[in-house]
Amino acid sequence: MADMLAGFDELINSAISECDIDSQSIPLLNVEKERIEANLLEKLPEDYCYKFNLSVINEQKSSFQTEDITTENVHPWLIEFQTINSITLKVKTKKKPTTGYLIQTYYRCQHNTRRWSPNKDPQRKLQTNPAARVKNTNCPFQLIIKINTNGICFVDIEWAHNHNTVNLEASNFKNISSCTIEKVRKLYEDGNTPSMARQIFLKNLKKSCNDEITYHVMKADRSVTPRRRDFNYLYSQYTKDEFGGKNGEMFQRLEEKMEEYQQNNPDASLKYQVYCGDEMPLIISVVTPLMKRVHKEVPQCGELVFVDATSNTDEHNLKVFLLCTHNVSGALPCGLVITSDEKESTVKQAFQMLSDCLPEYAFNGRGPTTGPEVILTDNCLEERNALKSVWPTATLLLCIFHVLQQVWRWIVEKDHLVNQHDRPEVFSLFKKALYATTEESFDDCYEDLLSDDACSKYPNLLQYYRNLYVIKKDFALCFRSSMRVRGNQTNNFVEAQFLVLKDILLRRVKEYNVVGLFDKLTADLENHFKDKLLSIADGSFDGYFRRRFLGKNKRKVDGGQGFKIPTQQEQKTYLEKVITYEHNVFEVPSLSEEDK
């Protein structure tokens, strides 16, 4: 019994000593909590009054309440909290409002992207490839925000990040800031591609940094500098918003764009057919206000019109047909057509819609149904048949460059079995016939061609030349002497405009879809012609042919705007030397002193 009492006394004494130790440690615990509370305040946004729950406060977990965080400013507080702690939070769970709470939202760290499972453990990837970039670390960080009906906000935070939050690699995974997105979209609005936009963005970023270290840090931060694939994604989002994507939304956006264009340009004429399968192809025919002025004011529009088509201008490989005429200022547009294919039925319908868009004074008063006197094209049968059906009274001529190119390609084709040493001879004989000045000379040259020994060895070549002889009036120059082509034997004028479109306007990059292409053709191409004409009118044109408009002589001496008017005696002398041809065509001798 005495032993039991002695043991009981020892137990009581031990308990009393432990209570004394705890009472002495209370001031130490209070100091530690004050230190932790001070550290927490550094991690929280300022200008807010926080009341911490001292029963739940340590280095890994904290809880507080405040009346300064409301339903209106909870989002700005959250953004500032992420900026201070260099983290990015995602919504984990968002509960519906209840009778007691207006907001109950659970946030997770962005490095916790999926539920943990053994086969998805990110450490397995790091074991096989230590240099791998792994975003998911199953981070246990959690932030809970609850706002009750009394306006009190309760915040619980578990700070247990299992990854570094301050190194450069961690900043690679941040969300792109709204300010950065606006900067990138502005670059796309200026017409830059994703690669060009990224180069310009990095160049501007480097200029804004004081040193290389700052630039390196900001370049690693994804919220400041998007990654390469982010530029591509932002470009796809921008084009989808602007041009409607590449599916059915594209045609809806196209109709809106064309209606907007007609409202902003009431003098323009526009007809279109939206794509609804192969039986109903896409067709857009446009006559802009400038094109109507060309039809009215430029006499050459009624004499000669160049027609050609190009493709590879957008992602859907649409065909763009351009009609233009020649002038002292260069090529001037007369009409524009966009189609989804080059079938004869499609092209015929497109040109008919273009004819319906033309004014009554089209082609310098000849009328929209009569068309010009001469149309110069390449050897595209579908295009020529469509033009002939829409403007049957017009004379269709072939571009001699394309004819010679076509003949040479036929000759060098290995399946045609023309020997290499015979190719130059049989080609030069055809070229001689093409450039013949009279019909008699053409027939003689063509007869020499067919009877030549080198040509006679190849029956297939003879048959090919005989087939070309049937359309001799389309390509031989001797049959054009009475036509008002004014020395234009090729369609270089319209070919040059496609260079303007692809090199200058499209910057050698395909347009996103037909909506963007329509905007480039009706706005940017129109402005290109306007700027050229205005620069010629005000004397600021500095192109290669500047001397045409500013009176430069052969010595390249600029005599100022205007030309030297010959004296009465000079006029009389040169008028005697002028040779007159049909259709108001004249051969005038040179007025320069060098050619006397």
XYZ file of C-alpha atoms in Angstrom:
596
model
C 0.000 0.000 0.000
C 2.826 2.362 0.847
C 4.452 1.571 -2.489
C 1.243 2.480 -4.356
C 0.981 5.817 -2.533
C 4.625 6.586 -3.300
C 4.025 5.923 -7.016
C 0.942 8.126 -6.982
C 2.918 10.993 -5.418
C 5.553 10.710 -8.142
C 2.846 10.920 -10.848
C 1.351 14.058 -9.283
C 4.751 15.712 -8.999
C 5.516 14.918 -12.668
C 2.215 16.451 -13.802
C 2.859 19.593 -11.737
C 6.329 19.999 -13.274
C 4.937 19.622 -16.819
C 2.323 22.328 -16.122
C 5.086 24.633 -14.933
C 7.009 24.050 -18.176
C 3.884 24.757 -20.333
C 3.128 27.947 -18.430
C 6.665 29.144 -19.094
C 6.377 28.344 -22.892
C 3.156 30.355 -23.468
C 5.014 33.668 -23.959
C 7.346 31.902 -26.399
C 4.374 30.567 -28.450
C 2.804 34.012 -28.602
C 6.052 35.470 -29.957
C 6.215 32.729 -32.607
C 2.621 33.379 -33.694
C 3.306 37.090 -33.961
C 6.264 36.324 -36.216
C 4.176 34.004 -38.379
C 1.382 36.593 -38.543
C 3.871 39.238 -39.697
C 5.163 36.878 -42.389
C 1.607 36.192 -43.550
C 0.836 39.886 -43.868
C 3.751 40.185 -46.291
C 2.103 37.529 -48.491
C -1.325 39.194 -48.486
C -2.492 42.284 -50.403
C -2.274 45.545 -48.520
C -5.111 47.966 -47.699
C -7.164 45.130 -46.211
C -7.849 44.502 -42.506
C -7.290 40.836 -41.577
C -8.336 39.105 -38.355
C -6.336 35.896 -37.949
C -7.590 32.780 -36.220
C -4.759 32.197 -33.730
C -5.874 28.632 -33.070
C -5.123 27.756 -36.716
C -1.931 29.527 -37.660
C 1.489 28.099 -38.550
C 3.956 28.031 -41.418
C 1.818 25.617 -43.458
C -1.726 26.716 -42.695
C -3.513 29.947 -41.890
C -7.054 31.154 -41.480
C -8.444 34.669 -41.242
C -11.567 36.705 -41.813
C -12.177 40.200 -43.128
C -15.012 42.492 -44.101
C -12.939 44.296 -46.750
C -13.183 41.457 -49.292
C -16.607 41.527 -50.929
C -18.247 39.913 -53.918
C -17.240 42.947 -56.009
C -13.517 43.048 -55.192
C -12.746 39.384 -54.529
C -11.352 38.935 -58.049
C -8.917 41.910 -57.855
C -7.804 40.690 -54.417
C -7.138 37.251 -55.866
C -5.106 38.681 -58.767
C -2.982 40.758 -56.385
C -2.504 37.739 -54.121
C -1.183 35.666 -57.033
C 1.170 38.463 -58.102
C 2.652 38.867 -54.619
C 3.272 35.132 -54.190
C 4.309 34.428 -57.814
C 1.736 31.677 -58.217
C -1.201 30.944 -60.484
C -4.446 29.601 -59.073
C -7.218 27.659 -60.774
C -10.755 27.044 -59.600
C -10.991 23.584 -58.062
C -14.601 23.653 -56.874
C -17.240 26.344 -56.952
C -20.326 25.681 -54.896
C -23.672 27.274 -55.568
C -24.894 30.036 -53.207
C -26.666 28.685 -50.140
C -28.757 30.246 -47.417
C -25.637 30.958 -45.377
C -23.005 31.838 -48.008
C -22.964 33.918 -51.167
C -19.608 32.593 -52.398
C -17.873 29.287 -51.675
C -14.907 28.780 -54.004
C -12.008 26.354 -53.653
C -8.801 27.183 -55.537
C -5.857 24.932 -56.361
C -2.328 25.608 -57.544
C -1.837 25.312 -61.300
C 0.796 22.649 -60.635
C -2.002 20.333 -59.504
C -3.598 19.634 -62.857
C -5.269 16.286 -62.257
C -6.226 13.829 -59.547
C -3.263 11.876 -58.301
C -2.882 8.251 -59.309
C 0.178 5.971 -59.351
C 0.299 5.708 -63.153
C 0.140 9.526 -63.481
C 2.777 10.315 -60.901
C 4.896 13.143 -62.400
C 7.951 11.823 -60.589
C 7.941 8.793 -62.895
C 8.530 11.071 -65.879
C 11.297 12.900 -64.052
C 12.988 9.591 -63.230
C 13.136 8.620 -66.913
C 14.035 12.135 -68.074
C 15.396 14.437 -65.342
C 15.463 17.390 -67.770
C 11.756 17.096 -68.617
C 9.444 20.055 -68.044
C 6.700 18.798 -65.752
C 3.891 21.118 -64.817
C 1.873 18.718 -62.708
C 3.515 18.091 -59.333
C 0.285 17.253 -57.474
C 0.809 20.405 -55.431
C -1.291 20.275 -52.206
C -1.720 24.065 -51.987
C -5.337 25.108 -51.452
C -7.144 28.421 -50.987
C -10.754 28.579 -49.817
C -12.796 31.776 -49.988
C -16.245 31.977 -48.406
C -18.398 35.092 -48.087
C -21.480 34.777 -45.914
C -24.698 36.713 -46.135
C -23.474 39.136 -43.453
C -20.635 40.294 -45.714
C -17.845 38.579 -43.774
C -15.198 36.825 -45.851
C -13.492 33.695 -44.470
C -10.212 32.635 -46.063
C -8.364 29.365 -45.373
C -4.941 28.809 -46.931
C -2.760 25.698 -47.013
C 0.706 26.886 -48.037
C 2.236 23.471 -48.678
C 3.741 23.987 -52.153
C 5.868 21.017 -53.224
C 7.711 22.993 -55.927
C 9.782 26.130 -56.225
C 7.711 29.266 -56.818
C 10.443 31.834 -57.396
C 12.765 30.305 -60.018
C 12.555 31.124 -63.742
C 11.204 27.720 -64.705
C 8.186 28.204 -62.448
C 7.414 31.502 -64.193
C 7.206 29.637 -67.522
C 3.838 28.219 -66.482
C 2.085 31.459 -65.549
C -1.039 32.617 -67.348
C -0.642 35.273 -70.024
C -1.705 38.639 -68.656
C -4.502 40.615 -70.315
C -2.082 43.470 -71.004
C 0.227 41.124 -72.917
C -2.687 39.722 -74.905
C -3.683 43.225 -75.975
C -0.136 43.943 -77.158
C -0.063 40.760 -79.232
C -3.494 41.417 -80.760
C -2.350 44.907 -81.720
C 0.535 43.334 -83.647
C -1.921 41.060 -85.455
C -4.143 44.020 -86.282
C -1.120 45.580 -88.001
C -0.989 42.573 -90.330
C 1.855 40.603 -88.734
C 2.033 36.821 -88.741
C 2.720 34.902 -85.489
C 6.449 34.605 -86.231
C 6.779 38.267 -87.207
C 4.703 39.359 -84.209
C 6.945 37.387 -81.858
C 10.100 38.959 -83.293
C 8.671 42.464 -82.956
C 7.393 41.713 -79.441
C 10.807 40.499 -78.247
C 12.522 43.460 -79.874
C 10.224 45.914 -78.093
C 10.643 44.021 -74.810
C 14.418 44.233 -75.026
C 14.242 47.977 -75.658
C 12.127 48.431 -72.526
C 14.647 46.614 -70.289
C 17.591 48.391 -68.683
C 19.924 45.387 -68.686
C 20.249 41.829 -69.953
C 19.317 40.265 -66.613
C 15.979 42.074 -66.518
C 15.298 41.051 -70.111
C 16.153 37.437 -69.313
C 13.798 37.387 -66.319
C 10.922 39.012 -68.214
C 11.435 36.752 -71.220
C 11.148 33.671 -68.997
C 7.922 34.964 -67.426
C 5.022 33.662 -69.527
C 2.674 36.320 -68.188
C 4.951 38.933 -69.803
C 6.350 37.015 -72.795
C 4.126 34.321 -74.324
C 5.726 31.210 -75.714
C 5.954 30.485 -79.427
C 2.896 28.268 -79.424
C 1.023 30.923 -77.431
C 1.536 33.350 -80.309
C 0.063 30.752 -82.671
C -2.893 30.161 -80.362
C -3.554 33.884 -79.928
C -3.396 34.287 -83.706
C -5.994 31.558 -84.210
C -8.221 33.213 -81.605
C -7.751 36.631 -83.218
C -8.558 35.376 -86.709
C -11.568 33.473 -85.410
C -12.925 36.633 -83.785
C -12.168 38.803 -86.819
C -12.855 36.427 -89.716
C -15.082 33.709 -88.270
C -12.736 30.721 -88.289
C -12.520 28.192 -91.118
C -15.909 26.487 -90.900
C -19.522 27.558 -91.367
C -19.012 30.635 -89.197
C -16.679 31.944 -91.895
C -19.504 32.389 -94.419
C -21.722 34.085 -91.855
C -18.895 36.499 -91.067
C -18.324 36.971 -94.808
C -21.914 38.074 -95.361
C -21.621 40.512 -92.465
C -18.358 41.837 -93.914
C -19.870 42.367 -97.359
C -22.933 44.100 -95.942
C -20.637 46.351 -93.925
C -18.595 47.088 -97.058
C -21.708 48.066 -99.019
C -22.853 50.366 -96.222
C -19.462 52.087 -96.048
C -19.125 52.247 -99.858
C -22.580 52.971 -101.307
C -21.062 53.677 -104.749
C -19.604 50.164 -104.975
C -21.455 47.280 -106.645
C -21.286 43.786 -105.217
C -22.872 40.426 -106.013
C -22.078 37.174 -104.269
C -23.129 33.571 -103.866
C -22.258 31.740 -100.646
C -20.721 28.289 -100.941
C -23.187 25.414 -100.534
C -21.358 22.451 -102.064
C -19.922 21.794 -105.519
C -23.248 22.576 -107.182
C -23.282 26.047 -105.633
C -19.689 27.351 -105.519
C -18.514 30.488 -103.789
C -18.614 33.524 -106.107
C -17.929 37.161 -105.238
C -17.974 39.856 -107.937
C -16.957 43.397 -106.979
C -16.777 46.725 -108.796
C -15.328 49.349 -106.466
C -15.858 53.125 -106.833
C -12.352 53.496 -108.274
C -13.068 50.802 -110.855
C -16.197 52.664 -111.940
C -14.155 55.838 -112.421
C -11.692 53.874 -114.556
C -14.570 52.636 -116.728
C -15.796 56.196 -117.150
C -12.614 58.265 -117.440
C -9.964 56.005 -119.018
C -10.424 55.504 -122.801
C -8.154 52.450 -122.832
C -10.744 50.615 -120.730
C -12.934 50.308 -123.814
C -10.027 49.295 -126.045
C -8.114 46.616 -124.159
C -8.684 44.728 -120.900
C -6.267 42.243 -119.347
C -7.745 39.241 -117.512
C -5.842 36.735 -115.409
C -6.319 34.598 -112.312
C -4.159 33.641 -109.364
C -4.472 31.243 -106.436
C -2.642 30.384 -103.197
C -3.880 33.599 -101.632
C -5.660 31.999 -98.673
C -5.874 28.733 -96.767
C -8.759 27.472 -98.946
C -6.909 28.118 -102.237
C -9.571 30.418 -103.679
C -9.176 31.806 -107.201
C -8.869 35.556 -107.699
C -9.656 37.004 -111.150
C -8.577 40.562 -111.863
C -9.598 42.712 -114.825
C -7.439 45.745 -115.507
C -6.526 48.110 -118.316
C -3.384 50.056 -119.192
C -2.685 53.723 -118.733
C 0.266 56.080 -118.581
C 0.151 55.579 -114.801
C 0.338 51.793 -115.186
C -2.358 49.199 -114.619
C -5.776 50.328 -113.389
C -8.416 47.874 -112.097
C -11.716 47.312 -113.915
C -13.243 44.424 -111.979
C -12.607 41.774 -109.357
C -13.902 38.211 -108.994
C -13.328 35.556 -106.303
C -14.377 31.932 -106.903
C -13.905 28.620 -105.123
C -12.915 26.765 -108.326
C -12.033 27.355 -111.983
C -14.748 25.304 -113.650
C -16.105 26.865 -116.824
C -19.628 27.046 -115.407
C -18.355 28.752 -112.245
C -16.198 31.273 -114.104
C -19.013 32.026 -116.561
C -21.449 32.709 -113.719
C -18.850 34.871 -111.965
C -18.202 37.049 -115.039
C -21.942 37.348 -115.643
C -22.400 38.587 -112.077
C -19.539 41.016 -112.666
C -21.253 42.273 -115.825
C -24.415 42.884 -113.796
C -22.369 44.974 -111.334
C -20.935 47.240 -114.036
C -22.521 50.660 -114.653
C -24.201 51.641 -117.921
C -21.125 53.591 -119.031
C -18.835 50.588 -118.504
C -15.834 50.141 -120.789
C -15.718 53.843 -121.612
C -19.315 54.001 -122.782
C -19.501 50.689 -124.682
C -21.813 49.218 -122.042
C -21.601 46.269 -119.615
C -23.049 43.755 -122.090
C -20.871 44.777 -125.042
C -17.571 44.664 -123.224
C -14.207 45.972 -124.455
C -12.910 45.680 -127.995
C -10.052 43.344 -127.039
C -9.477 41.029 -124.073
C -5.965 39.687 -123.521
C -5.649 36.436 -121.528
C -3.396 33.439 -121.072
C -4.254 30.082 -122.646
C -6.863 28.976 -120.094
C -9.712 27.390 -122.048
C -12.305 27.648 -119.245
C -11.566 31.326 -118.715
C -11.643 32.173 -122.437
C -14.906 30.303 -123.044
C -16.519 32.089 -120.093
C -15.368 35.508 -121.364
C -16.604 34.734 -124.874
C -20.045 33.756 -123.588
C -20.411 36.916 -121.447
C -18.905 39.400 -123.964
C -19.330 37.714 -127.370
C -18.420 40.822 -129.405
C -14.998 41.184 -127.775
C -11.912 39.852 -129.553
C -9.954 37.425 -127.380
C -6.191 37.469 -127.816
C -3.536 35.290 -126.246
C -0.546 36.564 -124.320
C 2.434 35.755 -126.560
C 4.641 35.033 -123.546
C 2.317 32.257 -122.381
C 2.035 30.904 -125.926
C 5.808 30.686 -126.325
C 6.124 29.233 -122.846
C 3.496 26.612 -123.631
C 5.221 25.647 -126.915
C 8.617 25.338 -125.258
C 7.214 23.196 -122.460
C 5.618 20.900 -125.025
C 8.901 20.596 -126.918
C 11.013 19.760 -123.852
C 8.488 17.252 -122.483
C 10.312 13.923 -122.536
C 7.195 11.986 -123.560
C 7.106 13.910 -126.872
C 10.544 12.530 -127.836
C 11.978 15.685 -129.414
C 15.769 15.448 -129.480
C 17.592 18.039 -127.439
C 19.641 19.387 -130.363
C 16.456 19.924 -132.445
C 14.529 21.817 -129.782
C 16.039 25.312 -130.274
C 15.561 25.158 -134.054
C 11.903 24.080 -134.088
C 11.138 26.636 -131.377
C 12.899 29.556 -133.089
C 11.031 28.830 -136.352
C 7.694 29.059 -134.539
C 8.821 32.218 -132.768
C 9.777 33.751 -136.130
C 6.269 33.050 -137.449
C 4.673 34.520 -134.327
C 6.566 37.812 -134.749
C 5.853 38.095 -138.488
C 4.649 41.585 -139.442
C 2.240 40.600 -142.241
C -0.148 37.737 -142.831
C 1.748 36.669 -145.951
C 4.992 36.600 -144.022
C 3.321 34.572 -141.271
C 2.082 31.949 -143.746
C 5.520 31.719 -145.341
C 7.227 31.321 -141.972
C 4.721 28.714 -140.863
C 5.164 26.795 -144.106
C 8.919 26.839 -143.562
C 8.311 25.586 -140.043
C 6.209 22.606 -141.137
C 8.573 21.704 -143.993
C 11.757 22.023 -141.952
C 13.820 18.838 -141.746
C 14.147 19.036 -137.972
C 10.394 19.404 -137.532
C 9.466 16.776 -140.130
C 11.143 14.068 -138.072
C 8.434 14.311 -135.414
C 4.851 13.657 -136.594
C 3.462 14.563 -133.187
C 5.207 17.950 -133.340
C 3.809 18.599 -136.826
C 0.315 17.813 -135.590
C 0.807 20.109 -132.580
C 1.855 23.012 -134.828
C -1.071 22.352 -137.182
C -3.447 22.594 -134.220
C -1.892 25.921 -133.246
C -2.330 27.191 -136.794
C -6.101 26.938 -136.337
C -5.977 29.635 -133.643
C -3.335 31.743 -135.404
C -5.419 34.913 -135.103
C -5.273 34.622 -131.324
C -1.478 34.722 -130.992
C 0.177 35.911 -134.244
C 1.139 39.591 -134.081
C 0.374 40.254 -137.741
C -3.350 39.837 -137.079
C -3.252 42.537 -134.376
C -1.929 45.412 -136.472
C -5.403 46.903 -136.913
C -6.396 46.449 -133.253
C -5.889 49.099 -130.590
C -3.621 47.034 -128.376
C -1.059 49.883 -128.346
C 1.961 47.597 -128.200
C 0.618 45.400 -125.393
C 1.204 41.804 -126.459
C 1.472 40.244 -122.990
C -0.609 40.459 -119.836
C 2.276 41.747 -117.717
C 0.077 44.555 -116.406
C -2.250 42.190 -114.569
C 0.576 39.832 -113.572
C 2.303 42.748 -111.847
C -0.816 43.434 -109.769
C -0.697 39.902 -108.403
C 2.856 40.622 -107.274
C 1.525 43.687 -105.463
C -1.168 41.564 -103.844
C 1.087 38.728 -102.699
C 4.330 40.560 -101.938
C 3.124 43.885 -100.537
C -0.395 43.336 -99.232
C -0.241 39.676 -98.155
C 3.503 39.858 -97.316
C 4.044 36.468 -98.974
C 1.757 34.804 -96.436
C -1.605 33.240 -97.213
C -4.595 35.055 -95.792
C -6.484 33.248 -93.033
C -9.734 32.772 -94.968
C -11.976 34.429 -97.547
C -13.091 37.153 -95.112
C -9.550 38.426 -94.697
C -8.893 38.051 -98.434
C -12.016 40.063 -99.273
C -10.852 42.838 -96.949
C -7.382 42.889 -98.535
C -8.770 43.062 -102.078
C -11.485 45.650 -101.496
C -9.645 47.909 -99.049
C -5.876 47.491 -99.227
C -5.610 46.886 -102.988
C -7.990 49.766 -103.651
C -5.887 52.063 -101.464
C -2.736 50.943 -103.290
C -4.117 52.198 -106.604
C -5.413 55.400 -105.021
C -2.067 56.189 -103.421
C -0.251 55.604 -106.694
C -2.568 57.906 -108.653
C -2.425 60.625 -105.995
C 1.377 60.482 -105.818
C 1.539 60.912 -109.587
C -0.865 63.844 -109.425
C 1.006 65.688 -106.676
C 4.472 64.954 -108.054
C 5.645 62.739 -105.190
C 5.764 59.501 -107.187
C 9.268 58.025 -106.934
C 8.864 54.768 -108.842
C 11.042 53.477 -111.645
C 8.912 55.202 -114.308
C 8.971 58.590 -112.590
C 10.251 60.282 -115.749
C 6.974 59.438 -117.502
C 5.149 61.928 -115.337
C 7.779 64.486 -114.320
C 9.498 65.149 -117.651
C 12.798 63.340 -117.054
C 14.894 62.943 -120.190
C 17.231 60.113 -121.135
C 20.048 61.641 -119.115
C 17.768 61.184 -116.050
C 17.741 64.930 -115.477
C 14.518 65.916 -113.750
C 13.070 68.875 -115.594
C 10.317 69.375 -113.052
C 6.658 68.552 -113.389
C 5.407 68.989 -116.940
C 6.804 68.664 -120.454
C 8.457 70.895 -123.004
C 5.975 72.206 -125.566
C 7.475 72.203 -129.091
C 7.513 75.405 -131.126
C 5.198 75.972 -134.081
C 7.984 75.078 -136.507
C 8.791 71.883 -134.578
C 5.133 70.907 -134.502
C 4.831 71.426 -138.267
C 7.977 69.413 -138.922
C 6.968 66.458 -136.802
C 3.345 66.396 -137.928
C 4.601 65.827 -141.437
C 6.438 62.729 -140.205
C 3.478 61.246 -138.293
C 2.159 58.014 -139.833
C -1.571 57.392 -139.337
C -3.091 53.914 -138.965
C -6.642 52.713 -138.392
C -8.521 53.131 -135.108
C -6.707 56.347 -134.159
C -3.294 54.685 -134.018
C -0.311 56.891 -134.913
C 3.427 56.430 -135.264
C 5.108 59.580 -133.915
C 8.869 60.255 -134.256
C 10.960 61.161 -131.210
C 11.196 64.828 -130.231
C 14.534 64.482 -128.434
C 17.663 66.060 -129.837
C 19.542 62.768 -129.620
C 17.280 61.021 -132.108
C 17.484 63.741 -134.791
